[in-house]
Tab-separated table of C-alpha atoms and ligand atoms in Angstrom:
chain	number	residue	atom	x	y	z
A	1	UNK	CA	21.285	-3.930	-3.037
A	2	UNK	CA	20.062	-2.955	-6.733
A	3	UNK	CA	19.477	0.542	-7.544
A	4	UNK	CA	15.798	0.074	-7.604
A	5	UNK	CA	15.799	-1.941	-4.022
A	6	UNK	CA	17.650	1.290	-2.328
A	7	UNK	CA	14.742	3.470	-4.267
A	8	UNK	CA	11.942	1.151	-2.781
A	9	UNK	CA	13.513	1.616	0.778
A	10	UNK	CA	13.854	4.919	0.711
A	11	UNK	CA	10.060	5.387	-0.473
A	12	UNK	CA	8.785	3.075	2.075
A	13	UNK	CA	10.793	5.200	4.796
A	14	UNK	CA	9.412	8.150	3.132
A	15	UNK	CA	5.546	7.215	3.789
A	16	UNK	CA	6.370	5.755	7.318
A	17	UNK	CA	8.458	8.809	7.900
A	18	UNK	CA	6.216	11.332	6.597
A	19	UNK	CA	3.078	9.963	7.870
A	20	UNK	CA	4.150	10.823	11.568
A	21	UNK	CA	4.565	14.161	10.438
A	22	UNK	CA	-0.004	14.613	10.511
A	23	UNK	CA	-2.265	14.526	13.356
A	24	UNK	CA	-4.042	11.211	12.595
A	25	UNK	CA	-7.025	8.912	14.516
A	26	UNK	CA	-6.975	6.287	16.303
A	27	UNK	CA	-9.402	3.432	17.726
A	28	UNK	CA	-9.942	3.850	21.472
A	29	UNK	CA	-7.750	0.923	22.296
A	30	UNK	CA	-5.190	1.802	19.464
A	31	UNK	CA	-1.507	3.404	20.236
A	32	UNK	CA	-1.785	6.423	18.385
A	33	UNK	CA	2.226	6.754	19.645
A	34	UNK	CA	3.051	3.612	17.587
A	35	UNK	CA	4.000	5.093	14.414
A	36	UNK	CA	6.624	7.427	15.483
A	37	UNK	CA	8.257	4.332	17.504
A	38	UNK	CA	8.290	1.685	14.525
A	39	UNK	CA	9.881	4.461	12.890
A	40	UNK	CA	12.575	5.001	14.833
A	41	UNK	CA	16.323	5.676	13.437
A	42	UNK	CA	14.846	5.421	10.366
A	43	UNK	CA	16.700	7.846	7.601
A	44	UNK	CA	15.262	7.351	4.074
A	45	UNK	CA	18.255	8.056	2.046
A	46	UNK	CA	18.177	8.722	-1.426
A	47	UNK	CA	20.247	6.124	-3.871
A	48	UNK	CA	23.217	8.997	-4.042
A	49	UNK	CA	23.355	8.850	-0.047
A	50	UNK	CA	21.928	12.148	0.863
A	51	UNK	CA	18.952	12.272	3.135
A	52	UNK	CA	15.042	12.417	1.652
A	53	UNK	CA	13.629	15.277	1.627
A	54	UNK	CA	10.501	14.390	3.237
A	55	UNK	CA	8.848	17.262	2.530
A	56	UNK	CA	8.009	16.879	-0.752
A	57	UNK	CA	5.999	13.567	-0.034
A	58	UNK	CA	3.424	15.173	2.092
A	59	UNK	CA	1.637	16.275	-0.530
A	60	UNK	CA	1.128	12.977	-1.411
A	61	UNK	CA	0.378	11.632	1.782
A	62	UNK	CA	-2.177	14.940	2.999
A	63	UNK	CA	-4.950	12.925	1.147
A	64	UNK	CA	-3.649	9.236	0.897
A	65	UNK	CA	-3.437	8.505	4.949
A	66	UNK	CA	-6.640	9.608	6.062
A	67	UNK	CA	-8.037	7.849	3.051
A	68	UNK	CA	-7.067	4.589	4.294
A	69	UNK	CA	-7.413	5.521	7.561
A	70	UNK	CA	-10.967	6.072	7.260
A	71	UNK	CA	-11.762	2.972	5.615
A	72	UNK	CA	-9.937	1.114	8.721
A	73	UNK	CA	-11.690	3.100	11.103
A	74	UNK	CA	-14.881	2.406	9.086
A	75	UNK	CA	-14.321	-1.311	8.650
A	76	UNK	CA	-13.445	-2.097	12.558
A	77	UNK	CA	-16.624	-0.089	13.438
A	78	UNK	CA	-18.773	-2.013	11.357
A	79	UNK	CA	-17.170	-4.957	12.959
A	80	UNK	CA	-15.316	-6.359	10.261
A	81	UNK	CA	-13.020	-8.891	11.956
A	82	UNK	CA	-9.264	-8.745	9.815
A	83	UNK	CA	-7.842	-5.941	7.786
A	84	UNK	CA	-4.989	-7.272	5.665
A	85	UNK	CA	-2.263	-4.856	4.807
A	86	UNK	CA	-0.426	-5.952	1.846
A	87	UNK	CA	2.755	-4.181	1.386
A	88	UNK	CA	2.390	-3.195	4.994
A	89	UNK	CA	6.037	-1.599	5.006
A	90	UNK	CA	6.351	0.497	8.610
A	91	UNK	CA	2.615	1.431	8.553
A	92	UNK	CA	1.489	1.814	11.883
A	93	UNK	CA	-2.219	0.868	11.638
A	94	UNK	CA	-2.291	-2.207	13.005
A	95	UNK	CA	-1.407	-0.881	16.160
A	96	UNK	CA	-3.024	2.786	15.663
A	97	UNK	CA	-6.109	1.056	15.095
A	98	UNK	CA	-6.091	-2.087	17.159
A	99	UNK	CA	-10.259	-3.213	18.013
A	100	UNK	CA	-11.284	-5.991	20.369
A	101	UNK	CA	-12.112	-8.724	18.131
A	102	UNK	CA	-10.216	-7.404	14.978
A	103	UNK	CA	-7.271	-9.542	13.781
A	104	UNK	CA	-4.232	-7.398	11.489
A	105	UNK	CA	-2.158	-9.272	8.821
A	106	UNK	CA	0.864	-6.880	7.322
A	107	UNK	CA	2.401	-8.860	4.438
A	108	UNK	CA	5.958	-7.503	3.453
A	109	UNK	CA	8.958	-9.065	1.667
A	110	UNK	CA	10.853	-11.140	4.544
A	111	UNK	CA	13.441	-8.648	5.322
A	112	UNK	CA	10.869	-5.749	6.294
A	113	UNK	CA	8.732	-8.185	8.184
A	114	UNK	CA	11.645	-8.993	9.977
A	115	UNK	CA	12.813	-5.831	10.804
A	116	UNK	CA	9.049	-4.701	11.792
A	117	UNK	CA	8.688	-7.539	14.320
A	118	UNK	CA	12.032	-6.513	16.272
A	119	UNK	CA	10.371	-3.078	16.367
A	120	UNK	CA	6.922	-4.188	17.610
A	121	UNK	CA	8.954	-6.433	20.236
A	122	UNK	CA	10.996	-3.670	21.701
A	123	UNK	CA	8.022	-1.255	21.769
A	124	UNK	CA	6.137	-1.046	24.732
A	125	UNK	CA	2.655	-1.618	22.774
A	126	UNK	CA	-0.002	-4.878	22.833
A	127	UNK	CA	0.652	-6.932	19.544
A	128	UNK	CA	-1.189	-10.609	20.197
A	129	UNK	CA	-3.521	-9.355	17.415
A	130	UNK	CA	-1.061	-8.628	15.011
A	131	UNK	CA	0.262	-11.534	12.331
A	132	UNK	CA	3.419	-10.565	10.409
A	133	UNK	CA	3.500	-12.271	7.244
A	134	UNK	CA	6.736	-12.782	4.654
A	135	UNK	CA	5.732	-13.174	0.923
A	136	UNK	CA	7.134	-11.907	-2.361
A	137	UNK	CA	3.992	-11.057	-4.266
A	138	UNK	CA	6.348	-11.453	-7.763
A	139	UNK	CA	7.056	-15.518	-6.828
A	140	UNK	CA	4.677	-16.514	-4.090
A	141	UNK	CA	0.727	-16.831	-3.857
A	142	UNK	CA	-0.480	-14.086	-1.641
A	143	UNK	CA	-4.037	-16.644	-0.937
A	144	UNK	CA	-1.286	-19.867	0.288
A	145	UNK	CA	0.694	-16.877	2.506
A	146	UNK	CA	-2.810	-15.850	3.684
A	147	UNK	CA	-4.074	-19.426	4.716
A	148	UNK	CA	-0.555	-20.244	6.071
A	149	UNK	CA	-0.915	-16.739	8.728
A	150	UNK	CA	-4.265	-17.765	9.842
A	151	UNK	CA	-6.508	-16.121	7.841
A	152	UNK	CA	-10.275	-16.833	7.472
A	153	UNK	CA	-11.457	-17.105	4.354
A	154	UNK	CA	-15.022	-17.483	5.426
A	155	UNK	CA	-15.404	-14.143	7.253
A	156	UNK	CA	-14.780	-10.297	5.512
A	157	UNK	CA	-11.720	-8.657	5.217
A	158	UNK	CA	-10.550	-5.081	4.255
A	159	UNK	CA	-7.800	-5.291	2.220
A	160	UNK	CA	-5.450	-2.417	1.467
A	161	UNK	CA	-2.721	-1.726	-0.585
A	162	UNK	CA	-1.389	1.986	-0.205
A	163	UNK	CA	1.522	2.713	-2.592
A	164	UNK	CA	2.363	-0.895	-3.676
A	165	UNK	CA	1.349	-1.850	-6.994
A	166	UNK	CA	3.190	0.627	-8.987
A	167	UNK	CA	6.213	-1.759	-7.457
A	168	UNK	CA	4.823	-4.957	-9.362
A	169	UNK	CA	4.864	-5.612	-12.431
A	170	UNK	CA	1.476	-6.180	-14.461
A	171	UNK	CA	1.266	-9.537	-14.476
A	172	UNK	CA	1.785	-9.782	-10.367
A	173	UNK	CA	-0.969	-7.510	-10.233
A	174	UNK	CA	-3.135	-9.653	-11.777
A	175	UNK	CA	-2.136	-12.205	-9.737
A	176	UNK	CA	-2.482	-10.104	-6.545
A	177	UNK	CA	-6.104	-9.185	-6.917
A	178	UNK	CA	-7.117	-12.574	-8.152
A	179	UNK	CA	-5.296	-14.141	-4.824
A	180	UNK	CA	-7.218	-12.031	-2.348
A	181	UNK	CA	-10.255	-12.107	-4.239
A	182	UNK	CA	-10.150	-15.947	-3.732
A	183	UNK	CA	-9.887	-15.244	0.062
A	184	UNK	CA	-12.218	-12.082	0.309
A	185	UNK	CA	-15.828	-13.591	1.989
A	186	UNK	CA	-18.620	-11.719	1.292
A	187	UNK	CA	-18.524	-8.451	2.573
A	188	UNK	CA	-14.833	-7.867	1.572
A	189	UNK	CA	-13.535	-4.351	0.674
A	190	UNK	CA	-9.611	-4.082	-1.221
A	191	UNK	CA	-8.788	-0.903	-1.593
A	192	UNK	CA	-5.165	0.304	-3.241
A	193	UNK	CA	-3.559	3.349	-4.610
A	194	UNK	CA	-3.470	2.702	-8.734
A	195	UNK	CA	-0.669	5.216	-10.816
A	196	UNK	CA	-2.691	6.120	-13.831
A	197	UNK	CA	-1.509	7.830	-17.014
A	198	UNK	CA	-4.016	9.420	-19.675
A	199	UNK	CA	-6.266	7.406	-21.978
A	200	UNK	CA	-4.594	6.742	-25.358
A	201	UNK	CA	-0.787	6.407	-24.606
A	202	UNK	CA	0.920	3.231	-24.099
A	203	UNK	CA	1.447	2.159	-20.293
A	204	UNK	CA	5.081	0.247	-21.756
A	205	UNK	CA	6.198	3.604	-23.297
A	206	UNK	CA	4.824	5.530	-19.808
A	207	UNK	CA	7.018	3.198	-17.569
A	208	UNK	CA	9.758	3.129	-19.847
A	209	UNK	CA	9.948	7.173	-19.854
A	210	UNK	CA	9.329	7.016	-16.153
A	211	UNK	CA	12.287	5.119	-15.683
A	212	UNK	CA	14.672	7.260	-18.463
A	213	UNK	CA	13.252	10.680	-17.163
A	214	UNK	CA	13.269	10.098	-13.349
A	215	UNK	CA	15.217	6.984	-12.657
A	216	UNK	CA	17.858	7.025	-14.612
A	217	UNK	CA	17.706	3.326	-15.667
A	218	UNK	CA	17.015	2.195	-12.041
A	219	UNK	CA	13.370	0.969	-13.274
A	220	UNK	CA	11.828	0.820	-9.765
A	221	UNK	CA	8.132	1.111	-11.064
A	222	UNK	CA	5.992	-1.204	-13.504
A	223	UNK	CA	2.605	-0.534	-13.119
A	224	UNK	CA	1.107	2.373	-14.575
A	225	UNK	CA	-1.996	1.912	-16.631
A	226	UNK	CA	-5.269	4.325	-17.901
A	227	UNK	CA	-7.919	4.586	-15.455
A	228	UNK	CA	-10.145	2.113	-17.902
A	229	UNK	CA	-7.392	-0.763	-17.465
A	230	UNK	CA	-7.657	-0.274	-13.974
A	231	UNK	CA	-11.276	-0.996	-13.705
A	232	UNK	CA	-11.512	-3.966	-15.686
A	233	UNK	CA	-8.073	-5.608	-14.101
A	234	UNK	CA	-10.537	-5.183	-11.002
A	235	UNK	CA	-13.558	-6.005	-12.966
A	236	UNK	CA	-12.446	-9.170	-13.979
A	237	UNK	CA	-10.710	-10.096	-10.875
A	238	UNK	CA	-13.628	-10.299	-9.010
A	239	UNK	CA	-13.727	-7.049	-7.840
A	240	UNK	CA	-16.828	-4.535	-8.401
A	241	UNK	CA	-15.861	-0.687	-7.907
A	242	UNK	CA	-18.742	1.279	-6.928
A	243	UNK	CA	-19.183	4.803	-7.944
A	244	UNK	CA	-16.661	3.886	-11.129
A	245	UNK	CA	-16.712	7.628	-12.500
A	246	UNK	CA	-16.014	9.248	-9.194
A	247	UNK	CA	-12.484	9.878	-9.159
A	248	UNK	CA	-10.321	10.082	-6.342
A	249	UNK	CA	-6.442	11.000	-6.573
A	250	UNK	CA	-3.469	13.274	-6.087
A	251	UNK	CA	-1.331	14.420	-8.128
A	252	UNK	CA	1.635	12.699	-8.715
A	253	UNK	CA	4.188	13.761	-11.247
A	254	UNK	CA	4.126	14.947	-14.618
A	255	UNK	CA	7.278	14.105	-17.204
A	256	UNK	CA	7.460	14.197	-21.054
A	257	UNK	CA	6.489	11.057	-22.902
A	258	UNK	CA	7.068	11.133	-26.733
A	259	UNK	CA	7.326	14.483	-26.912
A	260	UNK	CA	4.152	15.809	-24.931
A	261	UNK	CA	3.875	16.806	-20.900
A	262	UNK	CA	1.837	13.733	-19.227
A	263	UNK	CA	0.188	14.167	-15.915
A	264	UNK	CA	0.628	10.984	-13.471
A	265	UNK	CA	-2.276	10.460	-10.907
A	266	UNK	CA	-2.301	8.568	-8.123
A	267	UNK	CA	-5.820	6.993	-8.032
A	268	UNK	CA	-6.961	5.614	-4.881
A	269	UNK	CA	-9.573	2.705	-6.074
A	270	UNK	CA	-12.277	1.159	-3.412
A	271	UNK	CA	-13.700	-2.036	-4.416
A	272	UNK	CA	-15.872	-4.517	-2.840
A	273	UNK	CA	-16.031	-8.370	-3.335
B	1	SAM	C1	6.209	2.402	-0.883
B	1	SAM	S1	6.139	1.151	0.282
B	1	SAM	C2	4.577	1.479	1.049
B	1	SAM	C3	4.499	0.810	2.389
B	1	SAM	C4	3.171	1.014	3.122
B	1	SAM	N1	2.048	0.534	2.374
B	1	SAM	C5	2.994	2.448	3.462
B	1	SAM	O1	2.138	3.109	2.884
B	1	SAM	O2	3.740	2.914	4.329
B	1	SAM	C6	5.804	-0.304	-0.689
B	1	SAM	C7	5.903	-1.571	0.133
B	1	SAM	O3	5.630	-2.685	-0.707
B	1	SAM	C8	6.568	-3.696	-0.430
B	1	SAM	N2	6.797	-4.501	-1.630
B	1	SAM	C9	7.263	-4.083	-2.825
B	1	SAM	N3	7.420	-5.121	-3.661
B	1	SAM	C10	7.034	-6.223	-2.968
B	1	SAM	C11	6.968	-7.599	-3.284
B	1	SAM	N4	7.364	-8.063	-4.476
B	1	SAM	N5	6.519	-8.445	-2.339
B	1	SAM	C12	6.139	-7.991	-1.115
B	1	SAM	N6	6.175	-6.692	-0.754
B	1	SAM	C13	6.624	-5.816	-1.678
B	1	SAM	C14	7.832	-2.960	-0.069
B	1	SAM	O4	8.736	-3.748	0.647
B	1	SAM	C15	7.301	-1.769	0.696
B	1	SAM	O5	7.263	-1.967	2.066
């Protein structure tokens, strides 16, 4: 395993991990005991083999769970029928928030989906409405993987994205929001937490320092862009953000870039199709 693979395991084991740590909703039918099983011997450990200190993520995830939490909650009671979650990792939600009539696709590179499905099967939980599917959103196309699990095209979706594409590069980005905009009927909603860097610096020269400052080389992250190349990778994409100067976000980190201190945000960005 790269350096950067044993950072993006212990991250997602850090959001599963830390997530269980809040008191958090749950449908009437959902398992709100599901998270802390899929969990389960989990560690997180950082690339130099000590344990995570989990801690210091739930900062991060105070505001970023119940954010997409609420927009689940919202979408299955106004009876939209499939929530994809792309970069699903361990998230629980698809159990936590399992509706009559609501179908849950979590997409994951094949190893995690893997893993997740021997979980589901030795937990003691109802999963018929739950479709695991594999996809590497660098090589494959996200819309194929979708039609391939069963998707409809035809009727709305929520999509969400929590803490994924600072993972991709750029270009797979693109790609991403283009693919589920081509499967997002009318009435669609993708939703995804954006890293954003001030206005006026260049995003190669963010990541790059990023990488130097807190990585040590190990470049794990690829996306960070100003909030204004956020919008318009969404604008163009097919994507219309409502409410485009309300800004929502948590801190993330702040490191020196070319000399001068440069706050990171994480942005989480609502759009509808
Ligand atoms: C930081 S984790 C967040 C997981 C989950 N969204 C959550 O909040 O718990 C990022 C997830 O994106 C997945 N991921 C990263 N790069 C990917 C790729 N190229 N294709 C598919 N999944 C990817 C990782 O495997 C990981 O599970």
């Amino acid at each position: 395993m790269t350096k950067a693979d044993q950072i993006l395991t212990m991250v997602r084991e850090v959001c599963a991990l830390g997530r269980v740590e809040f008191e958090r909703p749950h449908t009437a039918e959902g398992d709100p005991d599901a998270g802390r099983a899929l969990v389960e011997g989990l560690q997180a450990i950082e690339p130099g083999g000590g344990p995570s200190d989990i801690s210091l993520s739930l900062g991060l995830l105070a505001p970023r769970a119940p954010y997409f939490d609420q927009l689940v909650l919202d979408a299955v009671a106004t009876g939209i029928p499939q929530v994809v979650n792309l970069g699903a990792g361990y998230d629980d939600r698809a159990v936590r928030f399992r509706h009559s009539g609501v179908r849950f696709f979590d997409l994951d590179l094949p190893d995690i989906v893997a893993d997740k499905a021997r979980r589901l099967e030795a937990m003691d939980t109802e999963t018929a409405h739950v479709t695991l599917a594999a996809v590497d959103f660098g090589t494959d196309d996200v819309a194929e993987v979708l039609a391939r699990a069963g998707h409809d095209a035809q009727r709305p979706t929520l999509f969400i994205a929590e803490h994924l594409v600072l993972f991709l590069e750029p270009g797979d980005v693109e790609r991403l929001l283009a693919g589920v905009s081509g499967r997002a009927a009318r009435g669609s909603t993708l939703a995804l937490t954006a890293e954003v860097h001030p206005a006026g610096l260049d995003s190669g020269l963010v990541v790059s320092a990023v990488d130097d400052v807190m990585f040590a080389g190990a470049s794990p992250l690829h996306t960070i862009q100003p909030r204004e190349a956020w919008l318009a990778l969404f604008e163009r994409n097919g994507w219309r953000i409502e409410d485009a100067d309300e800004v929502t976000a948590v801190d993330h980190f702040e490191l020196p870039v070319a000399g001068q201190s440069v706050p990171i945000q994480t942005q989480f960005l609502t759009a509808t199709a």
